[in-house]
XYZ file of C-alpha atoms in Angstrom:
747
model
C 0.000 0.000 0.000
C 2.803 2.398 0.856
C 4.548 1.712 -2.437
C 1.350 2.519 -4.371
C 0.929 5.845 -2.515
C 4.517 6.782 -3.258
C 4.113 5.889 -6.942
C 0.928 8.009 -7.239
C 2.700 10.885 -5.510
C 5.630 10.676 -7.927
C 3.240 10.774 -10.923
C 1.582 13.901 -9.512
C 4.913 15.639 -8.960
C 6.092 14.802 -12.462
C 2.967 16.395 -14.026
C 3.123 19.759 -12.176
C 5.316 22.708 -13.057
C 8.244 22.944 -10.665
C 10.035 26.022 -9.361
C 13.442 25.123 -7.915
C 16.412 26.760 -6.200
C 19.765 25.248 -5.205
C 21.875 26.039 -2.149
C 25.298 24.708 -1.176
C 25.468 23.710 2.496
C 28.773 23.057 4.259
C 28.736 20.390 6.951
C 31.277 18.678 9.122
C 31.703 15.006 9.936
C 29.908 13.848 13.126
C 28.034 17.141 13.450
C 24.308 17.782 12.981
C 22.667 20.014 10.368
C 19.107 21.180 9.741
C 17.796 21.825 6.206
C 15.012 24.425 6.267
C 12.487 24.261 3.436
C 11.900 27.921 2.391
C 8.300 27.290 1.240
C 5.749 26.707 4.030
C 2.164 25.499 3.789
C -0.473 24.483 6.333
C -2.881 23.156 3.690
C -0.637 20.958 1.516
C 2.101 18.403 2.104
C 5.830 19.037 2.405
C 7.963 16.172 1.061
C 11.698 15.549 1.487
C 13.943 13.595 -0.912
C 17.444 12.277 -0.087
C 20.316 11.170 -2.372
C 19.924 7.694 -3.873
C 16.193 7.328 -3.182
C 13.603 8.283 -5.828
C 10.535 8.299 -3.589
C 10.113 10.934 -0.841
C 11.316 9.902 2.596
C 8.690 12.048 4.362
C 5.281 13.681 4.044
C 4.976 16.499 6.540
C 6.062 14.940 9.863
C 5.635 11.316 8.669
C 8.919 9.519 7.813
C 9.282 6.653 5.288
C 12.882 5.745 6.178
C 14.548 3.514 8.755
C 17.572 5.850 9.041
C 17.390 6.889 12.709
C 19.786 9.788 12.084
C 17.118 11.536 9.982
C 14.206 13.323 11.655
C 11.650 16.068 10.895
C 11.397 19.238 12.992
C 7.817 20.496 12.926
C 5.965 23.775 13.383
C 2.346 22.890 12.471
C 1.080 26.431 13.004
C 3.405 27.804 10.312
C 3.309 24.709 8.099
C 7.080 24.341 8.551
C 8.698 20.884 8.164
C 12.521 20.840 8.215
C 14.911 17.914 7.740
C 17.473 17.220 10.482
C 20.517 14.984 9.914
C 22.404 13.933 13.040
C 25.971 12.596 13.252
C 26.698 13.524 9.601
C 28.763 10.932 7.681
C 30.552 10.938 4.330
C 27.763 8.745 2.899
C 25.274 11.560 3.572
C 26.883 13.904 0.999
C 24.618 14.723 -1.956
C 21.532 16.581 -3.168
C 18.561 16.892 -0.802
C 15.219 18.257 -1.971
C 12.043 19.578 -0.398
C 8.829 20.000 -2.424
C 5.583 21.794 -1.639
C 2.576 22.014 -3.965
C 0.478 25.200 -3.701
C -2.421 25.822 -6.141
C -1.118 23.257 -8.660
C 2.380 24.754 -8.625
C 5.165 22.630 -7.159
C 7.937 24.521 -5.385
C 11.178 22.536 -5.151
C 14.314 23.583 -3.273
C 17.650 21.733 -3.542
C 20.379 21.581 -0.913
C 23.861 20.402 -1.967
C 25.515 19.078 1.192
C 29.296 19.393 1.029
C 31.849 18.402 3.654
C 33.703 21.655 4.440
C 37.458 21.792 4.975
C 38.865 25.043 6.406
C 42.199 26.401 5.134
C 45.140 26.320 7.544
C 48.808 27.180 8.089
C 48.525 30.793 6.865
C 51.868 32.610 7.077
C 53.806 35.620 5.749
C 57.395 34.834 4.745
C 60.503 36.868 5.732
C 58.936 38.161 8.963
C 61.498 39.261 11.532
C 61.165 39.332 15.306
C 57.924 40.726 16.696
C 56.228 40.361 13.291
C 58.135 43.211 11.584
C 60.015 43.684 8.314
C 62.476 46.541 7.639
C 63.761 48.390 4.555
C 65.042 51.780 3.354
C 62.948 54.411 1.650
C 63.119 53.995 -2.120
C 63.875 50.274 -1.951
C 61.517 47.558 -3.224
C 59.857 45.296 -0.658
C 58.087 42.009 -1.401
C 55.632 40.345 0.966
C 54.586 36.752 0.262
C 51.668 35.020 1.980
C 50.814 31.297 1.629
C 48.102 28.961 2.966
C 47.112 25.302 2.804
C 43.850 25.390 0.855
C 40.554 23.999 2.103
C 37.135 23.138 0.667
C 35.535 25.187 -0.765
C 38.423 27.219 -2.162
C 39.308 30.196 0.050
C 40.068 33.771 -1.084
C 43.511 35.118 -0.141
C 44.233 38.872 0.147
C 46.612 41.556 1.482
C 45.371 44.624 3.384
C 47.180 47.796 4.488
C 45.666 49.568 7.441
C 42.280 48.018 6.561
C 42.420 48.781 2.791
C 42.592 45.822 0.376
C 45.718 46.019 -1.828
C 45.739 42.669 -3.636
C 43.586 39.505 -3.863
C 44.258 36.003 -5.130
C 42.197 32.842 -5.747
C 45.286 30.644 -5.353
C 47.024 29.485 -2.209
C 49.631 32.261 -2.581
C 49.409 36.059 -2.758
C 52.490 38.250 -3.415
C 52.602 42.033 -2.786
C 55.518 44.133 -4.133
C 55.856 47.899 -3.591
C 58.412 50.720 -3.260
C 58.950 51.847 0.314
C 57.992 55.415 1.228
C 58.406 57.155 4.545
C 54.612 57.203 4.796
C 54.759 53.378 4.999
C 56.641 53.542 8.295
C 54.855 51.510 10.990
C 52.109 50.547 8.574
C 50.288 47.301 9.296
C 50.022 44.804 6.421
C 47.637 41.870 6.970
C 47.209 38.648 4.995
C 43.739 37.075 5.272
C 42.185 33.781 4.141
C 38.412 34.077 3.739
C 36.362 30.872 3.465
C 32.824 29.806 4.250
C 34.350 26.787 6.006
C 35.849 29.132 8.594
C 33.970 30.419 11.586
C 36.660 33.105 12.080
C 38.759 34.638 9.290
C 42.312 33.263 9.192
C 44.867 36.128 9.240
C 48.464 37.130 9.979
C 49.958 40.631 10.043
C 53.371 42.273 9.676
C 54.508 45.801 10.606
C 56.731 47.527 8.005
C 59.565 49.617 9.459
C 61.049 52.149 6.980
C 64.449 53.789 7.381
C 64.281 57.330 5.930
C 65.999 60.710 6.081
C 64.433 63.488 8.175
C 61.277 65.184 6.876
C 61.619 68.829 7.931
C 59.034 71.595 8.268
C 58.812 74.886 10.127
C 55.425 74.359 11.728
C 52.981 77.141 10.861
C 55.690 79.100 9.032
C 55.582 78.752 5.271
C 58.110 79.622 2.582
C 57.657 83.291 3.431
C 57.255 84.738 6.933
C 55.996 88.311 7.228
C 56.432 89.913 10.636
C 55.897 93.380 12.012
C 58.977 95.279 12.999
C 59.561 95.282 16.759
C 57.933 91.919 17.434
C 59.543 88.794 18.787
C 60.358 86.082 16.249
C 60.409 82.365 17.062
C 60.745 79.725 14.364
C 60.602 76.018 15.259
C 62.307 73.433 13.091
C 60.286 70.209 13.224
C 61.860 66.996 11.911
C 60.702 63.380 11.697
C 62.840 60.464 10.522
C 63.958 56.891 11.230
C 66.276 56.656 13.051
C 65.424 59.864 14.916
C 67.330 63.024 13.840
C 70.300 64.038 15.924
C 71.812 67.236 14.336
C 70.156 70.674 13.715
C 71.753 73.584 11.837
C 70.244 77.077 11.299
C 71.838 79.355 8.681
C 70.995 82.717 7.110
C 71.741 83.425 3.452
C 73.261 86.833 2.752
C 76.487 87.731 1.015
C 77.928 84.758 2.877
C 76.225 81.893 4.662
C 76.200 82.516 8.379
C 75.576 79.981 11.136
C 73.082 81.367 13.630
C 71.966 78.362 15.742
C 72.347 74.614 16.350
C 69.104 74.266 18.287
C 65.728 73.037 16.984
C 64.471 76.670 17.103
C 65.984 80.131 16.746
C 64.823 83.314 18.495
C 64.982 87.046 17.823
C 63.626 89.065 20.754
C 63.156 92.347 18.869
C 63.261 91.921 15.132
C 64.705 94.674 12.946
C 64.517 95.305 9.225
C 68.155 94.192 8.903
C 67.099 90.752 10.140
C 65.078 90.114 6.976
C 66.388 87.354 4.718
C 66.308 83.638 3.885
C 66.672 81.296 6.851
C 67.365 77.555 6.456
C 67.078 74.647 8.876
C 69.001 71.448 8.048
C 68.472 68.208 10.030
C 70.530 64.999 9.537
C 70.471 61.341 10.648
C 72.367 58.230 9.545
C 70.230 57.849 6.411
C 70.467 61.427 5.104
C 69.364 65.002 5.681
C 66.319 67.211 5.237
C 65.936 70.955 4.816
C 63.282 73.665 5.172
C 63.548 77.384 4.278
C 61.589 80.512 5.103
C 61.988 84.067 3.852
C 61.497 86.510 6.745
C 59.994 89.841 5.629
C 59.774 92.601 8.219
C 56.791 94.750 7.376
C 53.817 96.665 8.832
C 50.080 96.304 8.699
C 48.039 98.227 6.070
C 45.724 101.171 6.726
C 42.274 100.924 5.103
C 39.820 103.621 3.915
C 36.682 103.433 1.718
C 35.765 106.004 -0.933
C 32.043 106.055 -1.754
C 28.955 108.203 -2.354
C 25.270 107.665 -1.542
C 22.883 106.784 -4.356
C 19.250 106.669 -5.368
C 17.406 103.643 -6.677
C 17.642 105.120 -10.200
C 21.447 105.251 -10.205
C 22.783 102.666 -12.631
C 26.461 102.476 -11.660
C 27.234 102.132 -7.969
C 30.752 101.579 -6.690
C 32.787 101.568 -3.498
C 36.599 101.644 -3.513
C 38.805 100.192 -0.782
C 41.993 102.289 -0.536
C 44.900 100.503 1.186
C 48.332 101.725 2.229
C 50.923 99.306 3.579
C 54.225 97.542 2.950
C 54.565 95.297 1.068
C 51.980 96.381 -1.484
C 50.791 92.858 -2.081
C 47.328 92.707 -0.617
C 44.807 89.966 -0.201
C 41.289 91.316 -0.328
C 38.634 89.278 1.431
C 35.027 89.292 0.323
C 33.117 92.453 1.095
C 30.505 92.002 3.790
C 27.126 93.695 3.564
C 25.364 94.161 6.920
C 22.163 95.812 8.104
C 21.935 98.934 10.248
C 21.675 96.608 13.275
C 24.709 94.550 12.245
C 22.839 91.558 10.780
C 24.821 89.787 8.066
C 23.177 90.077 4.635
C 25.712 88.755 2.114
C 29.337 88.427 1.078
C 30.374 90.003 -2.230
C 33.495 89.469 -4.325
C 35.212 92.710 -5.287
C 37.864 93.422 -7.892
C 41.541 92.672 -7.368
C 42.241 96.395 -7.001
C 39.878 96.583 -4.025
C 36.833 98.178 -5.672
C 33.305 96.788 -5.431
C 30.615 97.264 -8.075
C 27.111 96.555 -6.831
C 25.065 94.204 -9.065
C 22.505 95.788 -11.377
C 20.419 92.669 -12.057
C 16.821 93.001 -10.821
C 17.625 96.461 -9.455
C 14.024 97.513 -10.080
C 12.857 94.928 -7.559
C 15.615 94.952 -4.976
C 17.704 98.106 -5.393
C 16.607 99.383 -1.986
C 18.143 96.257 -0.452
C 21.612 97.707 -1.131
C 21.141 99.917 1.957
C 23.448 99.059 4.837
C 27.014 98.840 6.065
C 29.758 97.718 3.658
C 32.935 96.315 5.134
C 36.229 95.967 3.269
C 38.810 93.598 4.751
C 42.401 93.307 3.536
C 45.639 91.727 4.656
C 49.259 91.801 3.599
C 50.143 89.093 6.102
C 51.232 91.530 8.821
C 49.549 91.719 12.230
C 48.893 95.068 13.857
C 49.924 95.943 17.396
C 46.912 94.021 18.709
C 47.858 90.894 16.793
C 45.066 91.252 14.213
C 46.130 89.989 10.789
C 43.305 91.430 8.679
C 42.458 95.123 8.687
C 38.977 96.456 7.935
C 36.954 99.604 7.374
C 33.221 100.019 6.884
C 30.804 102.752 5.772
C 27.021 103.069 5.727
C 25.639 103.329 2.190
C 22.271 105.060 1.773
C 20.144 104.179 -1.251
C 17.096 106.424 -1.538
C 13.960 105.049 -3.165
C 10.237 104.564 -2.959
C 8.576 103.055 0.159
C 8.597 99.270 0.404
C 6.175 97.019 2.264
C 8.596 94.525 3.801
C 8.438 90.759 3.477
C 7.042 90.002 6.934
C 3.699 91.616 6.093
C 0.783 89.186 5.973
C -2.042 88.913 3.460
C -4.787 87.707 5.796
C -5.795 88.607 9.354
C -8.358 86.636 11.317
C -10.398 88.301 14.035
C -13.061 87.617 16.635
C -16.597 88.728 15.977
C -17.404 91.904 17.952
C -13.840 91.937 19.275
C -11.017 94.328 18.459
C -8.510 93.535 15.709
C -5.265 95.163 14.598
C -4.271 95.271 10.925
C -0.514 95.828 10.887
C 1.808 96.655 7.994
C 5.536 97.375 8.150
C 7.212 99.826 5.759
C 10.847 100.443 4.831
C 11.295 103.928 3.394
C 14.362 106.107 2.764
C 13.439 108.924 2.749
C 10.280 108.555 4.819
C 7.008 108.316 2.920
C 5.179 111.601 2.500
C 1.710 110.168 1.894
C -0.084 107.191 3.417
C -3.570 105.963 2.462
C -5.723 103.045 3.633
C -8.508 102.003 1.240
C -11.392 99.571 1.634
C -12.510 96.924 -0.847
C -14.199 99.582 -3.002
C -10.990 101.646 -3.156
C -12.515 104.252 -0.877
C -10.313 105.890 1.792
C -10.933 104.817 5.377
C -12.220 107.497 7.728
C -10.390 107.203 11.012
C -12.142 107.908 14.264
C -13.311 106.044 17.358
C -14.109 102.836 15.422
C -11.077 102.913 13.090
C -7.826 104.175 14.601
C -4.505 104.678 12.808
C -1.277 104.279 14.791
C 2.151 105.061 13.321
C 5.408 103.999 15.013
C 9.103 104.362 14.226
C 10.569 100.952 14.954
C 12.661 98.117 13.620
C 10.991 95.699 11.228
C 11.966 92.382 9.663
C 12.569 92.119 5.929
C 14.193 89.832 3.379
C 17.324 91.523 2.066
C 18.706 89.474 -0.833
C 17.373 86.224 0.610
C 18.416 86.900 4.214
C 15.943 87.833 6.941
C 17.254 90.866 8.818
C 16.119 93.702 11.083
C 15.946 97.158 9.494
C 14.805 100.638 10.499
C 11.207 101.078 9.441
C 7.698 102.198 10.230
C 4.905 100.167 11.763
C 1.411 101.202 10.663
C -1.518 99.798 12.668
C -5.194 100.143 11.760
C -7.165 99.106 14.835
C -10.833 98.145 14.474
C -12.413 98.381 17.909
C -15.512 96.267 17.163
C -15.278 93.732 14.326
C -18.596 93.217 12.505
C -19.684 91.810 9.179
C -19.206 95.269 7.640
C -15.502 95.104 8.425
C -14.888 91.797 6.644
C -13.121 93.315 3.663
C -9.859 93.587 1.717
C -7.871 96.666 2.739
C -5.219 98.351 0.593
C -2.330 100.320 2.113
C -0.550 102.834 -0.145
C 2.691 104.626 0.763
C 4.325 107.283 -1.421
C 7.351 109.556 -1.480
C 9.162 111.509 -4.198
C 10.624 108.307 -5.710
C 7.361 106.450 -6.189
C 4.551 104.486 -4.597
C 4.001 100.937 -3.275
C 0.923 99.136 -1.986
C -0.037 96.111 0.074
C -3.420 94.400 0.520
C -4.650 92.581 3.633
C -7.928 90.684 3.960
C -9.819 90.600 7.254
C -11.626 87.296 7.880
C -13.650 85.637 10.593
C -12.180 82.396 11.901
C -13.129 79.922 14.604
C -13.872 76.328 15.442
C -17.392 75.021 14.735
C -20.150 74.533 17.274
C -21.123 70.956 18.315
C -24.113 69.356 16.536
C -27.597 69.980 18.006
C -30.541 67.689 18.825
C -28.553 64.450 18.609
C -30.768 61.331 18.802
C -29.851 57.649 18.651
C -32.384 55.050 17.470
C -31.452 51.329 17.358
C -31.898 49.508 14.057
C -31.127 45.944 13.047
C -27.504 45.165 14.042
C -26.775 48.841 14.638
C -27.966 52.333 15.484
C -29.168 55.339 13.485
C -27.806 58.694 14.668
C -29.550 61.941 13.681
C -28.494 65.521 14.401
C -29.003 69.136 13.415
C -26.067 71.059 11.971
C -24.728 73.974 13.993
C -22.539 76.990 13.100
C -19.501 75.853 11.078
C -17.052 78.503 12.343
C -16.872 80.162 8.933
C -15.486 77.144 7.039
C -16.876 73.864 5.708
C -17.221 71.345 8.521
C -17.307 67.563 8.848
C -19.143 65.532 11.500
C -17.757 62.691 13.599
C -19.552 60.054 15.680
C -17.762 58.396 18.593
C -19.159 55.254 20.217
C -18.056 52.527 22.595
C -19.381 49.671 24.628
C -20.063 50.934 28.110
C -17.523 48.554 29.626
C -14.846 49.724 27.159
C -12.883 52.917 27.804
C -11.774 53.254 24.156
C -13.920 55.298 21.782
C -14.389 54.263 18.152
C -14.557 57.237 15.730
C -16.541 57.383 12.460
C -16.420 60.302 10.014
C -19.776 61.032 8.357
C -20.791 63.385 5.563
C -19.527 66.945 5.417
C -21.906 69.831 5.983
C -24.681 70.164 3.388
C -27.521 72.594 2.775
C -29.798 70.364 4.873
C -30.032 71.214 8.556
C -30.998 67.691 9.633
C -28.574 64.834 8.916
C -28.296 61.159 9.861
C -25.810 58.274 9.792
C -26.166 54.545 10.512
C -23.516 52.511 12.340
C -23.785 48.751 11.789
C -22.222 45.565 13.139
C -23.075 46.322 16.765
C -23.398 43.430 19.224
C -26.873 42.454 20.347
C -27.728 42.585 24.033
C -24.893 45.093 24.585
C -25.033 48.667 25.915
C -23.351 51.442 23.893
C -22.573 55.109 24.485
C -22.664 57.635 21.628
C -21.459 61.247 21.277
C -20.586 63.635 18.431
C -18.369 66.576 17.474
C -17.705 68.607 14.316
C -14.458 69.770 12.677
C -13.352 72.472 10.259
C -9.916 73.578 9.086
C -9.511 75.605 12.298
C -10.151 72.773 14.728
C -12.717 70.639 16.574
C -15.864 71.591 18.426
C -16.715 70.382 21.921
C -18.231 66.892 22.317
C -21.971 66.503 22.773
C -23.457 64.786 25.818
C -23.281 60.995 25.784
C -26.397 59.000 24.805
C -26.678 55.385 26.043
C -28.460 52.681 24.045
C -28.929 48.965 24.736
C -29.766 46.635 21.853
C -31.968 43.606 22.719
C -31.553 40.148 21.246
C -35.019 40.429 19.669
C -35.156 42.405 16.458
C -36.185 46.076 16.719
C -36.289 45.952 20.537
C -34.135 48.378 22.577
C -33.844 50.361 25.790
C -32.864 54.029 25.514
C -31.048 55.430 28.532
C -31.095 59.144 29.178
C -34.873 59.498 28.428
C -36.923 60.632 31.406
C -39.439 57.988 32.553
C -40.291 54.509 31.222
C -42.794 54.487 28.372
C -43.643 52.206 25.509
C -41.419 52.269 22.479
C -44.157 53.588 20.216
C -44.931 56.461 22.592
C -41.253 57.374 22.693
C -41.119 57.616 18.911
C -44.174 59.911 18.862
C -42.694 62.186 21.548
C -39.273 62.272 19.892
C -40.837 63.086 16.515
C -42.931 65.885 18.004
C -39.928 67.365 19.819
C -37.852 67.145 16.651
C -40.451 69.053 14.573
C -40.730 71.791 17.176
C -36.957 72.186 17.549
C -36.477 72.203 13.790
C -38.887 75.131 13.486
C -37.161 76.942 16.374
C -33.681 76.290 14.910
C -34.659 77.876 11.614
C -35.664 81.041 13.450
C -32.508 81.295 15.604
C -29.740 79.581 13.591
C -28.229 82.725 12.136
C -28.153 84.465 15.481
C -26.376 81.538 17.124
C -23.906 81.269 14.296
C -23.072 84.954 14.367
C -22.622 85.323 18.130
C -21.697 82.016 19.788
C -18.228 81.464 18.258
C -14.762 80.500 19.386
C -12.397 82.541 17.236
C -8.644 82.521 16.868
C -6.327 84.828 14.991
C -3.553 83.666 12.687
C -1.135 85.248 10.293
C 0.083 83.789 7.013
C 3.607 84.960 6.220
C 4.413 84.987 2.524
C 7.101 86.596 0.432
C 5.789 89.851 -0.996
C 6.087 90.940 -4.613
C 6.238 94.718 -4.665
C 4.771 97.047 -7.277
C 7.358 99.299 -8.794
C 7.358 102.695 -10.532
C 9.254 102.939 -13.841
C 12.741 104.388 -13.504
C 14.595 106.743 -15.809
C 17.820 105.409 -17.219
C 20.822 106.933 -15.446
C 24.458 106.955 -16.543
C 27.567 107.681 -14.535
C 30.911 106.519 -13.307
C 32.036 104.806 -10.140
C 33.808 108.022 -9.122
C 31.261 110.597 -10.439
C 28.846 111.912 -7.848
C 25.246 111.459 -9.049
C 22.429 113.983 -8.716
C 21.169 114.250 -5.147
C 18.259 116.022 -3.544
C 19.263 117.726 -0.341
C 16.789 117.187 2.434
C 16.474 116.995 6.192
C 14.779 113.650 7.023
C 14.116 114.833 10.543
C 12.007 117.847 9.557
C 8.808 115.768 9.094
C 7.204 115.110 12.417
C 5.228 111.915 12.914
C 1.530 112.812 12.781
C -1.520 110.539 12.969
C -3.015 110.216 9.524
C -6.799 110.744 9.412
C -8.935 110.697 6.268
C -12.659 111.352 6.385
C -15.297 109.936 4.091
C -18.634 110.962 5.592
C -21.727 109.165 4.429
C -19.834 106.151 3.055
C -21.290 102.674 3.654
C -19.090 99.537 3.786
C -20.231 96.638 1.594
C -20.630 93.335 3.430
C -18.724 90.379 2.000
C -21.531 87.972 2.882
C -23.724 87.155 -0.150
C -27.369 87.909 0.539
C -30.376 87.022 -1.630
C -33.547 89.117 -2.001
C -35.788 86.309 -0.702
C -37.436 86.128 2.682
C -35.518 86.729 5.911
C -35.875 83.080 6.905
C -34.101 81.797 3.769
C -31.514 84.565 4.108
C -30.614 83.481 7.642
C -30.478 79.737 6.885
C -28.053 80.288 3.982
C -25.880 82.976 5.594
C -23.132 80.664 6.822
C -22.714 78.768 3.565
C -22.628 82.043 1.637
C -19.994 83.380 4.048
C -17.852 80.312 3.476
C -18.119 80.617 -0.315
C -17.272 84.315 -0.199
C -14.179 83.660 1.939
C -12.995 80.830 -0.270
C -13.451 82.912 -3.433
C -11.578 85.903 -2.018
C -8.931 84.022 -0.037
C -8.037 80.794 -1.723
C -4.951 80.317 0.429
C -4.619 80.424 4.204
C -2.347 79.120 6.913
C -4.682 76.512 8.358
C -4.354 72.801 7.762
C -6.900 71.290 5.379
C -8.836 68.381 6.938
């Protein structure tokens, strides 16, 4: 019977497509090994085949062999059946297979069991005592490493300080190289890498190089510039093998003069006559090394800047860094541009003669950003009396132009209904603006009084100068609305003007707040679930979504379900299914807009009976029949619906939780056309003499008696009831049309 089953199984395997993979497995005599079949199945059979036997020796955990050294390790839950061979013998070498059939596809994996033999007797030839080898710089050195090969074939390689230099697939690797002083005390390692090894086989040798001294003068280069009157110390640093033993300092003049035999020479007070070429020579038994420095006794340069102020219409704008020093070989650093308050704006590359030409690209948009301090830094390698190597000078460049609304101005301001709100703009203006206007959405000037107040302050403001956020001198203009109403929801335009032109900036005033929680929430059990109904409440000025939270009363975790977003219908419903019968549940709701979440409603408790359509509602006063409850609930619902229609607008307009936010965006400024100007870096351009301090800061008031502000809310000409029920949705649409972008996260 067993033979017939095996024959049928073999016919099935031969008729199904097979997917196979082969893996070499190293084993050792008398040790155990486990072959893990990569394909697992809990629904089909796993079969193992061994060398020399056609039929499988196992089906899942059942064995068909008398070999007591073969067993099956089982994990039924994973469908894992692995073959274990104990006390491995030479006769066990060969191909082992596992097969699993899944959906008419047979997966076969082959394991080639090989008896591993690790390599041994690795050694590096010509190693001296303490694993070292020695040679002179410039000579050729050969390192030879051999090993007795194993099975499978190992890989042999040489490494230097962890970097592979040469590899070989034979039992010998030879490395030949020319010795350099940088090879001194380097570690060379020969390694045999084999899968038959648990630990890599290796041997190392340290290379000792004999070389002449390598000489340097520390921080002193080929030329040493020093201020007259200072103390001079020059250290001669040498490194060689064997260590240096003789130092000689000489000075080249008409004749070579010995000045010292110490590793360093000193001059307490250096004089100009001490200038010249100094040499340090160091010797050992291998040879000698030398280092020179040319001592130049000089003084630090004096720096001045020649410049003139400009207007935004000036085409050519230059500053010149004038330097006087000895020697007249100067290194100019990049010019630094800083704000009035010392904030770094940019570095600029000047010309080799020390002049700086300001860029003219995009001058129409950013010419005013050339205002600020300009610092020229230069060095001729000589420190001043304070030890400072680089000398600097800076001047404040004034570029006159039209007023600019700086980059930290916002485009939207959110306020609280019936609360006060401040609309703030910041202006940079040199000279100060001479006219300032604030216009409403109909381009009509604002009349300032008790309701609208204008406040002007001289202060520092933040702006983007050439991509860098800095603090600059400016003006802060505040329009304060004492009582924010629907009439004030508008887009306001600020205009500032001086003799060079005009700029403007627009800010929209919006309502913002979180929504109110849903009203009149009821929960009615249905088959396998509950139907939740509610009346929409004020949406906070933005589209809102509604969320239902429920839980079993014994469970502290709430489950959350998102329902439909707000629609034109006041009354909405949602059904939650798959609730357990004969269980008690608690339900509550909240709403959400892009500003945030409303408060949660009160919890409503419902128990679902085992019998269909039978339930107990907790939270209802008294115990009445189910049909009576439905009649009462329906009557209450109709009454409240009528009342809600009469009072919805009032609730939505007054009972709000507002917050204020600002959306910072980079401003694009309007510009006035400029006349082309010509000139030279050293020609003074036309200037208008003025006294910026003669204009006193005065509150700006503009009257527009009899003017009526248009309300942004869309209103129809239908009845008051329809007007109130649609007010919130119309407000939302108006805001979204006027202000498509805002700083709040979209839900």
